[in-house]
Short mmCIF file of N, CA and C in Angstrom, two decimals:
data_model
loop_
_atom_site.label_atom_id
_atom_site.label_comp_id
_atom_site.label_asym_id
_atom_site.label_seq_id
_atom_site.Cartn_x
_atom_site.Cartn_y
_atom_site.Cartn_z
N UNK A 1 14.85 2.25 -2.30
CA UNK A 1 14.37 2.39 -0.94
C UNK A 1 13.21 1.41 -0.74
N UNK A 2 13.18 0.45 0.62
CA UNK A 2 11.90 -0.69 0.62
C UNK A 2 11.02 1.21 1.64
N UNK A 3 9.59 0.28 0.93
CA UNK A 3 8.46 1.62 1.37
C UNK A 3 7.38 0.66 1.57
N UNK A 4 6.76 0.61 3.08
CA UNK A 4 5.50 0.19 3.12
C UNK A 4 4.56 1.46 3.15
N UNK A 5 3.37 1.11 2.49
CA UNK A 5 2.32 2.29 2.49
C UNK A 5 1.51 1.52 2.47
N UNK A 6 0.83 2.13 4.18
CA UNK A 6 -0.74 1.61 4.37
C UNK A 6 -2.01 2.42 4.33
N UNK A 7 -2.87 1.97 4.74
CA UNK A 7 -3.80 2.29 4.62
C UNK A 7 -5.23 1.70 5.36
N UNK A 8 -5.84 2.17 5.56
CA UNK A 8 -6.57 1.35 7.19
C UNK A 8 -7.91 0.26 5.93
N UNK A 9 -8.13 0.61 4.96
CA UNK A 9 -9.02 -0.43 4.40
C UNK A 9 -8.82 0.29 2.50
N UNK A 10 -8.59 -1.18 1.97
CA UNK A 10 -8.79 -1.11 0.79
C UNK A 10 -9.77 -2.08 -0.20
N UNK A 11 -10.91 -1.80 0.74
CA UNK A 11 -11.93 -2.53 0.10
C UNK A 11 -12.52 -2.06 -1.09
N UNK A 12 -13.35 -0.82 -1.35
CA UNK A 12 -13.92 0.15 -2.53
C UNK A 12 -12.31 0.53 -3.79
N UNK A 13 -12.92 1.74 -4.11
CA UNK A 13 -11.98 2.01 -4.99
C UNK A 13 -12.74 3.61 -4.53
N UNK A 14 -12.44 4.01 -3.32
CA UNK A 14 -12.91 5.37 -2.96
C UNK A 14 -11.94 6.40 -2.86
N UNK A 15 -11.74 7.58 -2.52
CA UNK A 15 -10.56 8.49 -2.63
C UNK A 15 -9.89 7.91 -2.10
N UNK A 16 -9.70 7.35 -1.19
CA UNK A 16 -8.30 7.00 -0.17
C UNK A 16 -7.73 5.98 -1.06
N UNK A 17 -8.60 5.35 -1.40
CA UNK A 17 -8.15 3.57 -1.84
C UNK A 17 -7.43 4.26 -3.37
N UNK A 18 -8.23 5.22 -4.10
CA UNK A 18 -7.57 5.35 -5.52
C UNK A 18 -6.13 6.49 -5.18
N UNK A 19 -5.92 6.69 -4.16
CA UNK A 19 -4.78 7.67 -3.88
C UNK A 19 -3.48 6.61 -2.85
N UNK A 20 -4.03 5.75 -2.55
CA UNK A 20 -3.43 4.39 -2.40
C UNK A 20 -2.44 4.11 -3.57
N UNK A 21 -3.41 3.43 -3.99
CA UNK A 21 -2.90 2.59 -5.45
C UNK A 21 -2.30 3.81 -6.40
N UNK A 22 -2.57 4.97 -6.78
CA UNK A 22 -1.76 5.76 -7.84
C UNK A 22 -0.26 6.12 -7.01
N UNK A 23 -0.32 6.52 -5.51
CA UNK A 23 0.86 6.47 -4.73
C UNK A 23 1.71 4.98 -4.97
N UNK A 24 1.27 3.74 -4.72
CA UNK A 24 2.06 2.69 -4.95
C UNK A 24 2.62 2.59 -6.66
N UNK A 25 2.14 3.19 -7.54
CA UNK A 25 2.27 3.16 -9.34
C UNK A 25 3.76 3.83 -9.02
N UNK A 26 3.13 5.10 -8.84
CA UNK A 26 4.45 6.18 -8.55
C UNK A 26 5.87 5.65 -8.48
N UNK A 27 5.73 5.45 -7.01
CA UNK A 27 6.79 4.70 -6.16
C UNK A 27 7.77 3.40 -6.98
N UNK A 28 6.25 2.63 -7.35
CA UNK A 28 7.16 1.54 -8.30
C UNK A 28 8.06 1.77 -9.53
N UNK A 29 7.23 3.31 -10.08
CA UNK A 29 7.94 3.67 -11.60
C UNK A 29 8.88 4.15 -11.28
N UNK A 30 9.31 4.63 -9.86
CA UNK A 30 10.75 5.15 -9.57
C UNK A 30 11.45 4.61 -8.74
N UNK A 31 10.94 3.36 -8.98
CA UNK A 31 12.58 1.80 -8.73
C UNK A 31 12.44 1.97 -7.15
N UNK A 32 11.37 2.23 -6.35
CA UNK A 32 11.04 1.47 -5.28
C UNK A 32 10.62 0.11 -4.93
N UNK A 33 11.33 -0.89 -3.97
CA UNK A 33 10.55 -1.69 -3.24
C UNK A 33 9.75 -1.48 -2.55
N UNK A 34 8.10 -1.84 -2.73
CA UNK A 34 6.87 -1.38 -2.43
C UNK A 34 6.55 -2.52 -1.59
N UNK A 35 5.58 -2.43 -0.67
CA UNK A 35 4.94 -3.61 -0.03
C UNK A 35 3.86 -2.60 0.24
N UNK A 36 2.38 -2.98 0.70
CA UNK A 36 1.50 -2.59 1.42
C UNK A 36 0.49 -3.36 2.64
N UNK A 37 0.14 -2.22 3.30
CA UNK A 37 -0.98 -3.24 4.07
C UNK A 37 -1.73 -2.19 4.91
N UNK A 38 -3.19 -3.25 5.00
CA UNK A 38 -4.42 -2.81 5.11
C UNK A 38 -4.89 -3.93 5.95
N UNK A 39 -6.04 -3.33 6.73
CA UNK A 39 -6.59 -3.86 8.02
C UNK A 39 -8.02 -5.09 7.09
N UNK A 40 -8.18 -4.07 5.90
CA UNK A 40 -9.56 -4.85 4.89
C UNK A 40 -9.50 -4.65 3.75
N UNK A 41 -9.17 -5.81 3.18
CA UNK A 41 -8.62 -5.55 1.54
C UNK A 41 -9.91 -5.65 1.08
N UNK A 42 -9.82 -5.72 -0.39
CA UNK A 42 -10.93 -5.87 -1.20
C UNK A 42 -10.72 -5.48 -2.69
N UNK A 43 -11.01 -4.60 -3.74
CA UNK A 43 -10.93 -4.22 -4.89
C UNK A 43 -9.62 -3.74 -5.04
N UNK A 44 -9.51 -2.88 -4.17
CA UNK A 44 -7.63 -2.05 -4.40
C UNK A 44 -6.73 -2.73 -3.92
N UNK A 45 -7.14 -3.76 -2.91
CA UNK A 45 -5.76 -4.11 -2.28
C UNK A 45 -5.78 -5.57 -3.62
N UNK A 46 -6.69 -5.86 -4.02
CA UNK A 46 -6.30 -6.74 -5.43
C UNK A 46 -5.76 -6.29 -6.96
N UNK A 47 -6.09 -5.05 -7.09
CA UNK A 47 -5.43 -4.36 -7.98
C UNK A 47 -3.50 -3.75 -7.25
N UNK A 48 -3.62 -3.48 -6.27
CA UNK A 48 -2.19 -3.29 -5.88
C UNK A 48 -1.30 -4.82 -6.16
N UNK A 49 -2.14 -5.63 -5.39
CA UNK A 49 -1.52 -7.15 -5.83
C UNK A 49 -1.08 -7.42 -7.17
N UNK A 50 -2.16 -7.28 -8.38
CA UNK A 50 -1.73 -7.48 -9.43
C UNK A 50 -0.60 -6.82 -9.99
N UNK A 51 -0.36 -5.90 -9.62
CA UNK A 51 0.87 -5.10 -9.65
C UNK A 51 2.38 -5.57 -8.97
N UNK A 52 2.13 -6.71 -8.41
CA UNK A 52 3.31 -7.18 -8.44
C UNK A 52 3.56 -6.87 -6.91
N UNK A 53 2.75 -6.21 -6.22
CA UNK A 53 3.43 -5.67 -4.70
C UNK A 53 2.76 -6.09 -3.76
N UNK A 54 3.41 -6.89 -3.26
CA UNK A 54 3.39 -7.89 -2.14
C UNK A 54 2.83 -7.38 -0.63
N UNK A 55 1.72 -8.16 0.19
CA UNK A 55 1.44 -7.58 1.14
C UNK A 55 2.09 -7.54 2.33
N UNK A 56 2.41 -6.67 3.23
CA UNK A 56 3.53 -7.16 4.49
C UNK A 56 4.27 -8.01 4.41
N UNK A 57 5.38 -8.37 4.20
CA UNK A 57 6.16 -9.30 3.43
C UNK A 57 7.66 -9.31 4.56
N UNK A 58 7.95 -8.01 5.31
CA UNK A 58 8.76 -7.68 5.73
C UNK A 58 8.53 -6.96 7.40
N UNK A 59 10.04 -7.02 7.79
CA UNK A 59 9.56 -5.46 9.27
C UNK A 59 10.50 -4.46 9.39
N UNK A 60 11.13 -4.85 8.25
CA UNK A 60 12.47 -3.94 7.81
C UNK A 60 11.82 -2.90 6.55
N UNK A 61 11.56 -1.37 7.22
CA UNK A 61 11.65 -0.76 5.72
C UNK A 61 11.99 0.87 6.24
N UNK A 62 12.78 1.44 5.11
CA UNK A 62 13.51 3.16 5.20
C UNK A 62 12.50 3.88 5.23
N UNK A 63 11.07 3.38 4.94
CA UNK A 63 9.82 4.56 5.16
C UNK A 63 8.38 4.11 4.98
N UNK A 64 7.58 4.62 5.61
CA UNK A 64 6.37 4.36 5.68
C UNK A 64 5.38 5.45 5.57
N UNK A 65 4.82 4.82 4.75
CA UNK A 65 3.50 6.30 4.37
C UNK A 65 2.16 5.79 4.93
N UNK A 66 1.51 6.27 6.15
CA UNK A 66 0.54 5.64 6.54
C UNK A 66 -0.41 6.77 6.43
N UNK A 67 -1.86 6.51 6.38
CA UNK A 67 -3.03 7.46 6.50
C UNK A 67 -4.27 6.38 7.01
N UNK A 68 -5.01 7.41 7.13
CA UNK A 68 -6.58 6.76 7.90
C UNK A 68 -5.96 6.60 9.60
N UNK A 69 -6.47 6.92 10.44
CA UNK A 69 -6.64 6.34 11.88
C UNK A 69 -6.02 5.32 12.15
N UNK A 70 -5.95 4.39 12.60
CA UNK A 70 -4.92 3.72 13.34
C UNK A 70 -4.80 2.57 12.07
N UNK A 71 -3.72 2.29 11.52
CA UNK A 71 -3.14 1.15 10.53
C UNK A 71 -2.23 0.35 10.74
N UNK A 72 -1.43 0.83 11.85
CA UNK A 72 0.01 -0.27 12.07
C UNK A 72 -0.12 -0.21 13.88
#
């Protein structure tokens, strides 16, 4: 399944941002196509990167997990 999961800023490594990134681990260990995106990257949205998962990449996807106030 392609899955974008956003998130309105992944600058820190604060609850949202570390429940971010362990949600994108998840997803990937169970043979999801992952993409994400965020309004303000920073620490997590570079650790999601290193992980191989690409930022907005697409406008095609079967689901979206969004949190924080307005993100898409």
């Amino acid at each position: 399944m392609k899955i974008l999961v956003a998130n309105r800023h992944l600058k820190g490594l604060g609850g949202s941002e570390t429940f971010t990134y362990t949600l994108i681990c998840e997803l990937k260990k169970q043979g999801h196509d992952v993409e994400y995106f965020t309004l303000f990257k920073g620490i997590a949205s570079d650790k999601i990167e290193a992980m191989g998962v690409p930022f907005l990449k697409s406008a095609d996807y079967d689901f979206a997990i969004t949190g924080q106030v307005s993100t898409v």
